[in-house]
Amino acid sequence: MKGQLTKSSINIGQACVECGISFLPPLVLSFELPTDYPSSSPPVFTLSSRWLSRIQITTLCKRLDELWEKNRGNVVLFTWIQFLKEETLAFLNIQSPLEIQTIDGQPQCESGQNQAVDTAIEKSKVQEFDQRAVQEVYHHTDILTQLLDFNEAQKQKDFDGKIFCCGICFSENLGSNFLSFKECQHFYCKACMKEYFQIQIRDGKVQCLTCPEPECMSMATLAQVKLLVDHDEFTRYDRLLLQWSLNLVADVVYCPRMSCCMAVMIETYHGLSLCKECKITVECALIQISRSVYILILIQRKIDEALSKDWLKENSKQCPSCGANIQKELGCNKMTCASCQQYFCWICLAVLNRNDPYSHFRDSNCPCYDHAFTTHQLQVERRESHRSNQVVGDY
């Protein structure tokens, strides 16, 4: 069907959900040609729809009858099909947004003006439902899913048949050979994205499987990753992604049994919790220990935590965006946080411009001017030398 329908509103009970729709499920015209067609009898038909109300389908059936009367004695199937494809939305006065209200699980389609009955239906004065009008009724919670799934499938089919150019390798190919990110709609060829995903998974950067477009943070879905990488790589990706997600939760520990290693949520104040996998009480380092030993271990843990904090304070800095601790070994002072991908200056911890991060080190008014590749020790020596020169100058 052709029309300017761009949105669909689904009213489920008191709730209203509005979604962008480019394709609607088709009307299904099933017919049988009698022996005296087209000289005397019209085709015997039924008309069904997922998203039109039965009264609207009845109105369309009446219109098909009218078209037969106008063309009696001639073939009429082509005229019917053209009407259903080209004029259905206009005939029923359906505009954007299309509203589908659910009453007892049955979709009741309305026009964009929230009219109880469309103008075309009022004119037809339909007193009862036509037996040829078939409404494919789904449970009310499935109507939105049905429409969105069909819309996505048709959009993908339309995309697959067009020619596109990859923004990475600049090769042209059919859309079926491209991967499109769901959130941003940016797309690149599958060959480039496969290599990109493999490198990130191999390096353990499972949170970095994002769109390669600059400043775009759209994540690839699990299905997209599984489609491109092999089984072992996807297993590693899935495991590391789960581990990375759990590490962000403070009250999650791992069962210390080597054969288990199940992630466990700490539920009690003293740090003990039941491992759901092997059914034992889990403490971060011990299993089934006496209270006295537990207290000693708890004290040792506090000491270790304090030492760890001291070490982190001396040897690392926190990302100004997410607070993750980062240690710098080599390279320039433009840092990239492995957790949130934020660019920042190692010297002053300033957040850097993503388009031109090194502009920070070219700013003569900035204390980090010309220090993009300056080591920490050299910075200390320069500051001490600067202070000494100031003291000499004062004398």
Coordinates of C-alpha atoms in Angstrom, one line a residue:
M1 CA 0.0 0.0 0.0
K2 CA 1.2 3.5 -0.8
G3 CA 0.7 6.4 1.6
Q4 CA 2.4 9.0 3.8
L5 CA 2.1 6.9 7.0
T6 CA 5.2 7.5 9.1
K7 CA 4.1 6.8 12.6
S8 CA 2.0 4.3 14.5
S9 CA 0.4 4.7 17.9
I10 CA -0.6 1.6 19.8
N11 CA -3.1 2.1 22.7
I12 CA -2.9 -0.8 25.1
G13 CA -5.4 -0.2 27.9
Q14 CA -4.5 3.2 29.2
A15 CA -1.0 3.3 27.8
C16 CA 0.0 4.7 24.4
V17 CA 3.2 3.8 22.6
E18 CA 4.3 5.7 19.5
C19 CA 6.8 4.2 17.0
G20 CA 8.1 5.1 13.6
I21 CA 6.7 2.8 10.9
S22 CA 7.7 2.7 7.3
F23 CA 6.1 -0.6 6.3
L24 CA 2.8 -2.1 7.4
P25 CA 1.8 -5.8 7.0
P26 CA 0.0 -6.3 3.7
L27 CA -3.7 -6.9 3.2
V28 CA -4.3 -10.4 2.1
L29 CA -6.8 -10.9 -0.7
S30 CA -7.7 -14.6 -1.2
F31 CA -9.9 -15.4 -4.1
E32 CA -11.4 -18.2 -6.2
L33 CA -12.7 -17.8 -9.7
P34 CA -16.1 -19.3 -10.5
T35 CA -16.7 -21.0 -13.8
D36 CA -18.8 -18.1 -15.1
Y37 CA -16.3 -15.4 -14.2
P38 CA -16.1 -12.7 -15.6
S39 CA -19.2 -12.9 -17.7
S40 CA -21.7 -13.3 -14.9
S41 CA -20.2 -13.8 -11.4
P42 CA -17.5 -12.0 -9.5
P43 CA -14.5 -13.7 -7.8
V44 CA -15.3 -15.3 -4.5
F45 CA -12.9 -13.7 -2.0
T46 CA -11.9 -13.0 1.6
L47 CA -9.9 -10.0 2.7
S48 CA -7.8 -10.2 5.9
S49 CA -5.6 -7.8 7.8
R50 CA -3.6 -7.7 11.0
W51 CA -4.0 -4.0 11.9
L52 CA -7.3 -2.9 10.4
S53 CA -10.5 -3.2 12.4
R54 CA -13.1 -5.6 11.1
I55 CA -15.5 -2.7 10.3
Q56 CA -12.8 -1.2 8.1
I57 CA -12.1 -4.5 6.3
T58 CA -15.9 -4.7 5.8
T59 CA -15.9 -1.3 4.2
L60 CA -13.1 -2.4 1.8
C61 CA -15.1 -5.5 0.9
K62 CA -18.1 -3.3 0.0
R63 CA -15.9 -1.1 -2.1
L64 CA -14.6 -4.2 -4.0
D65 CA -18.2 -5.1 -4.7
E66 CA -18.9 -1.6 -6.1
L67 CA -15.8 -1.9 -8.4
W68 CA -17.2 -5.2 -9.7
E69 CA -20.6 -3.7 -10.4
K70 CA -18.9 -0.9 -12.4
N71 CA -16.8 -3.4 -14.4
R72 CA -19.4 -6.3 -14.6
G73 CA -18.5 -8.6 -17.4
N74 CA -14.8 -7.6 -17.4
V75 CA -11.9 -9.0 -15.5
V76 CA -11.7 -7.1 -12.2
L77 CA -8.8 -8.6 -10.2
F78 CA -6.3 -6.1 -11.4
T79 CA -8.6 -3.2 -10.5
W80 CA -9.1 -4.7 -7.0
I81 CA -5.4 -5.1 -6.4
Q82 CA -4.6 -1.6 -7.6
F83 CA -7.3 -0.2 -5.3
L84 CA -6.0 -2.1 -2.3
K85 CA -2.4 -1.1 -3.0
E86 CA -2.8 2.5 -4.0
E87 CA -6.0 3.9 -2.3
T88 CA -6.7 2.0 0.9
L89 CA -5.3 4.6 3.3
A90 CA -7.0 7.5 1.5
F91 CA -10.3 5.6 1.2
L92 CA -10.4 4.9 4.9
N93 CA -9.1 8.4 5.7
I94 CA -6.1 6.9 7.6
Q95 CA -3.4 9.5 8.3
S96 CA -0.2 9.7 10.3
P97 CA -0.1 8.7 13.1
L98 CA -2.1 5.5 12.6
E99 CA -3.8 4.7 15.9
I100 CA -4.5 1.1 16.9
Q101 CA -6.5 0.8 20.1
T102 CA -6.9 -2.7 21.7
I103 CA -10.3 -3.6 23.1
D104 CA -10.4 -7.1 24.6
G105 CA -7.3 -8.0 22.7
Q106 CA -8.7 -7.0 19.3
P107 CA -7.1 -4.1 17.3
Q108 CA -9.4 -1.2 16.6
C109 CA -7.7 1.0 13.9
E110 CA -8.4 4.8 13.9
S111 CA -7.2 7.8 11.8
G112 CA -4.8 10.4 12.9
Q113 CA -7.6 12.7 14.1
N114 CA -8.7 10.2 16.8
Q115 CA -12.1 9.8 15.1
A116 CA -14.2 7.0 16.5
V117 CA -15.4 6.1 13.0
D118 CA -13.6 7.2 9.8
T119 CA -15.4 9.5 7.3
A120 CA -15.4 6.7 4.7
I121 CA -17.0 4.3 7.2
E122 CA -19.7 6.8 8.1
K123 CA -20.5 7.2 4.4
S124 CA -20.7 3.5 3.8
K125 CA -23.3 3.0 6.6
V126 CA -22.2 -0.5 7.3
Q127 CA -24.8 -2.1 9.6
E128 CA -23.1 -5.4 10.2
F129 CA -19.7 -7.1 9.5
D130 CA -19.1 -8.8 6.2
Q131 CA -18.4 -12.5 6.5
R132 CA -15.6 -12.0 4.0
A133 CA -13.8 -9.6 6.2
V134 CA -11.3 -11.5 8.3
Q135 CA -9.3 -9.9 11.1
E136 CA -6.1 -11.7 12.1
V137 CA -6.5 -11.2 15.8
Y138 CA -3.4 -11.4 18.0
H139 CA -3.2 -11.0 21.8
H140 CA -3.0 -7.2 22.5
T141 CA 0.6 -7.4 23.8
D142 CA 1.7 -8.9 20.5
I143 CA 0.2 -6.2 18.1
L144 CA 3.1 -3.8 18.6
T145 CA 5.7 -6.5 18.3
Q146 CA 4.1 -7.8 15.1
L147 CA 4.1 -4.4 13.5
L148 CA 7.7 -3.6 14.6
D149 CA 9.1 -7.0 13.5
F150 CA 7.5 -6.7 10.1
N151 CA 8.7 -3.1 9.7
E152 CA 12.3 -4.1 10.6
A153 CA 12.2 -7.1 8.3
Q154 CA 11.0 -5.0 5.4
K155 CA 13.5 -2.2 6.0
Q156 CA 16.3 -4.8 6.1
K157 CA 15.0 -6.3 2.8
D158 CA 14.9 -2.9 1.2
F159 CA 18.4 -2.1 2.5
D160 CA 19.8 -5.4 1.3
G161 CA 18.9 -4.7 -2.3
K162 CA 20.7 -1.4 -2.6
I163 CA 24.3 -0.6 -3.4
F164 CA 26.4 1.2 -0.7
C165 CA 30.0 2.3 -0.2
C166 CA 31.9 1.3 3.0
G167 CA 33.2 4.2 4.9
I168 CA 36.3 2.2 5.9
C169 CA 37.6 0.4 2.8
F170 CA 35.5 2.5 0.3
S171 CA 34.4 -0.6 -1.6
E172 CA 30.9 -0.8 -3.0
N173 CA 28.6 -3.7 -2.4
L174 CA 25.0 -4.7 -1.8
G175 CA 23.5 -3.8 1.5
S176 CA 23.2 -7.5 2.3
N177 CA 27.1 -7.4 2.7
F178 CA 26.9 -4.5 5.2
L179 CA 26.4 -4.3 8.9
S180 CA 24.0 -1.5 10.1
F181 CA 24.1 -0.3 13.7
K182 CA 20.6 -0.2 15.1
E183 CA 20.8 3.0 17.2
C184 CA 22.6 5.3 14.8
Q185 CA 21.9 3.6 11.4
H186 CA 25.6 3.9 10.3
F187 CA 26.7 1.0 8.2
Y188 CA 30.0 -0.6 7.1
C189 CA 30.9 -3.7 5.1
K190 CA 30.9 -7.0 7.1
A191 CA 34.5 -7.7 6.2
C192 CA 35.8 -4.6 7.8
M193 CA 33.5 -5.0 10.9
K194 CA 34.6 -8.6 11.3
E195 CA 38.2 -7.6 11.5
Y196 CA 37.4 -4.7 13.8
F197 CA 35.4 -6.9 16.2
Q198 CA 38.1 -9.6 16.2
I199 CA 40.8 -7.1 17.1
Q200 CA 38.7 -5.7 20.0
I201 CA 37.8 -9.1 21.3
R202 CA 41.4 -10.3 21.1
D203 CA 42.5 -7.3 23.1
G204 CA 39.8 -7.8 25.7
K205 CA 38.1 -4.5 24.9
V206 CA 34.6 -6.0 24.7
Q207 CA 33.0 -2.8 25.7
C208 CA 34.5 -1.1 22.6
L209 CA 32.5 -2.9 20.0
T210 CA 30.9 0.4 19.0
C211 CA 30.2 2.2 15.7
P212 CA 33.5 3.3 14.1
E213 CA 32.0 6.7 13.3
P214 CA 33.8 9.4 15.3
E215 CA 32.0 10.4 18.5
C216 CA 29.3 7.7 17.9
M217 CA 28.9 5.3 20.8
S218 CA 26.2 3.0 19.3
M219 CA 26.9 -0.6 20.5
A220 CA 26.8 -3.7 18.3
T221 CA 24.1 -6.1 19.4
L222 CA 25.0 -9.7 20.5
A223 CA 23.3 -11.0 17.3
Q224 CA 25.5 -8.8 15.1
V225 CA 28.7 -9.9 16.9
K226 CA 27.7 -13.6 16.7
L227 CA 27.0 -13.2 13.0
L228 CA 30.5 -12.0 12.2
V229 CA 32.9 -13.8 14.5
D230 CA 33.5 -17.5 15.0
H231 CA 32.3 -19.6 17.9
D232 CA 35.4 -19.3 20.1
E233 CA 35.7 -15.6 19.6
F234 CA 32.0 -15.1 20.5
T235 CA 32.3 -17.3 23.6
R236 CA 35.3 -15.2 24.7
Y237 CA 33.3 -12.0 24.0
D238 CA 30.2 -13.1 25.9
R239 CA 32.3 -14.2 28.9
L240 CA 34.4 -11.0 29.0
L241 CA 31.3 -8.8 28.5
L242 CA 29.5 -10.5 31.4
Q243 CA 32.7 -10.2 33.6
W244 CA 33.1 -6.6 32.7
S245 CA 29.4 -5.9 33.6
L246 CA 29.7 -7.7 36.9
N247 CA 32.9 -5.9 37.8
L248 CA 30.9 -2.6 37.7
V249 CA 28.6 -4.0 40.5
A250 CA 30.2 -3.5 43.9
D251 CA 28.3 -6.3 45.7
V252 CA 29.3 -9.1 43.4
V253 CA 31.9 -11.7 44.3
Y254 CA 33.0 -15.0 42.7
C255 CA 32.7 -18.5 44.2
P256 CA 36.3 -19.5 45.1
R257 CA 35.8 -23.1 44.0
M258 CA 37.9 -23.6 40.8
S259 CA 35.3 -25.8 39.3
C260 CA 32.5 -23.2 39.9
C261 CA 33.6 -19.6 39.8
M262 CA 30.0 -18.6 39.8
A263 CA 29.2 -14.8 40.2
V264 CA 27.4 -14.4 43.6
M265 CA 25.5 -11.3 44.9
I266 CA 26.4 -10.5 48.5
E267 CA 23.2 -10.5 50.4
T268 CA 24.3 -10.3 54.1
Y269 CA 26.1 -7.6 56.1
H270 CA 29.1 -9.8 56.9
G271 CA 30.0 -10.6 53.3
L272 CA 28.6 -14.2 53.2
S273 CA 26.3 -15.4 50.5
L274 CA 25.0 -18.7 49.1
C275 CA 26.4 -19.8 45.7
K276 CA 23.4 -20.7 43.6
E277 CA 25.5 -23.1 41.5
C278 CA 27.3 -25.3 44.0
K279 CA 25.1 -24.5 47.1
I280 CA 27.8 -23.6 49.5
T281 CA 28.4 -20.4 51.5
V282 CA 30.8 -18.1 49.7
E283 CA 33.2 -15.6 51.2
C284 CA 35.5 -13.7 49.0
A285 CA 38.4 -16.0 49.8
L286 CA 37.3 -18.8 52.1
I287 CA 34.7 -21.6 52.3
Q288 CA 33.2 -22.9 55.6
I289 CA 35.8 -21.4 58.0
S290 CA 35.6 -20.8 61.7
R291 CA 34.6 -17.3 63.0
S292 CA 38.0 -16.7 64.5
V293 CA 39.8 -17.4 61.3
Y294 CA 37.3 -15.4 59.4
I295 CA 37.9 -12.3 61.6
L296 CA 41.7 -12.6 61.0
I297 CA 41.1 -12.9 57.3
L298 CA 38.7 -9.9 57.4
I299 CA 41.4 -7.8 59.1
Q300 CA 44.0 -8.9 56.6
R301 CA 41.6 -8.0 53.8
K302 CA 41.2 -4.5 55.2
I303 CA 45.0 -4.2 55.4
D304 CA 45.3 -5.4 51.8
E305 CA 42.6 -2.9 50.7
A306 CA 44.4 -0.1 52.4
L307 CA 47.7 -1.1 50.8
S308 CA 46.0 -1.4 47.4
K309 CA 44.5 2.1 47.8
D310 CA 48.0 3.5 48.7
W311 CA 49.5 1.8 45.6
L312 CA 46.8 3.1 43.3
K313 CA 47.3 6.6 44.7
E314 CA 51.0 6.5 44.0
N315 CA 51.0 4.6 40.7
S316 CA 47.7 5.5 39.0
K317 CA 45.2 8.2 38.3
Q318 CA 41.4 8.2 38.0
C319 CA 39.6 8.8 34.8
P320 CA 37.9 12.2 35.0
S321 CA 34.8 10.7 33.4
C322 CA 34.1 7.4 35.0
G323 CA 36.6 7.3 37.9
A324 CA 38.4 4.1 36.7
N325 CA 42.0 3.7 38.0
I326 CA 44.5 3.9 35.1
Q327 CA 48.3 3.3 35.1
K328 CA 50.5 4.9 32.4
E329 CA 53.5 3.0 31.3
L330 CA 54.7 4.5 27.9
G331 CA 53.5 6.9 25.3
C332 CA 52.2 10.4 25.2
N333 CA 50.1 12.2 27.8
K334 CA 46.9 11.9 25.8
M335 CA 45.2 9.0 27.5
T336 CA 42.2 6.9 26.5
C337 CA 40.1 5.3 29.3
A338 CA 39.7 1.6 28.6
S339 CA 36.4 1.7 30.5
C340 CA 34.5 4.6 29.0
Q341 CA 36.8 5.6 26.0
Q342 CA 37.1 9.2 27.3
Y343 CA 40.2 11.1 26.1
F344 CA 42.0 13.0 29.0
C345 CA 45.3 14.6 29.8
W346 CA 47.5 12.5 32.1
I347 CA 49.2 15.7 33.5
C348 CA 46.1 17.7 34.6
L349 CA 43.3 15.2 34.1
A350 CA 41.4 17.6 31.8
V351 CA 38.9 16.0 29.4
L352 CA 40.1 16.4 25.8
N353 CA 38.3 17.3 22.7
R354 CA 37.5 14.1 20.8
N355 CA 38.0 15.7 17.3
D356 CA 41.4 17.2 18.2
P357 CA 42.7 15.9 21.6
Y358 CA 46.2 17.3 21.0
S359 CA 44.9 20.9 20.8
H360 CA 45.2 20.8 24.6
F361 CA 49.0 20.6 24.4
R362 CA 49.2 23.3 21.8
D363 CA 47.4 25.9 23.9
S364 CA 50.0 28.4 25.2
N365 CA 47.7 29.4 28.1
C366 CA 47.5 25.8 29.4
P367 CA 50.1 24.6 32.0
C368 CA 50.4 21.4 29.8
Y369 CA 51.6 23.4 26.8
D370 CA 54.2 21.5 24.7
H371 CA 54.1 18.6 27.2
A372 CA 52.3 16.0 25.1
F373 CA 55.3 13.6 25.3
T374 CA 56.9 14.8 28.6
T375 CA 57.4 12.1 31.2
H376 CA 56.5 12.6 34.8
Q377 CA 60.1 12.7 36.0
L378 CA 61.0 15.3 33.4
Q379 CA 58.0 17.3 34.4
V380 CA 59.2 17.3 38.1
E381 CA 62.7 18.3 36.9
R382 CA 61.4 21.2 34.8
R383 CA 59.3 22.5 37.7
E384 CA 62.2 22.4 40.1
S385 CA 64.4 24.1 37.5
H386 CA 61.7 26.8 36.9
R387 CA 61.5 27.4 40.7
S388 CA 65.3 27.7 40.9
N389 CA 65.4 30.2 38.1
Q390 CA 62.7 32.2 39.8
V391 CA 64.7 32.3 43.1
V392 CA 67.9 33.4 41.2
G393 CA 65.9 36.1 39.4
D394 CA 64.6 37.5 42.7
Y395 CA 68.2 38.0 43.9

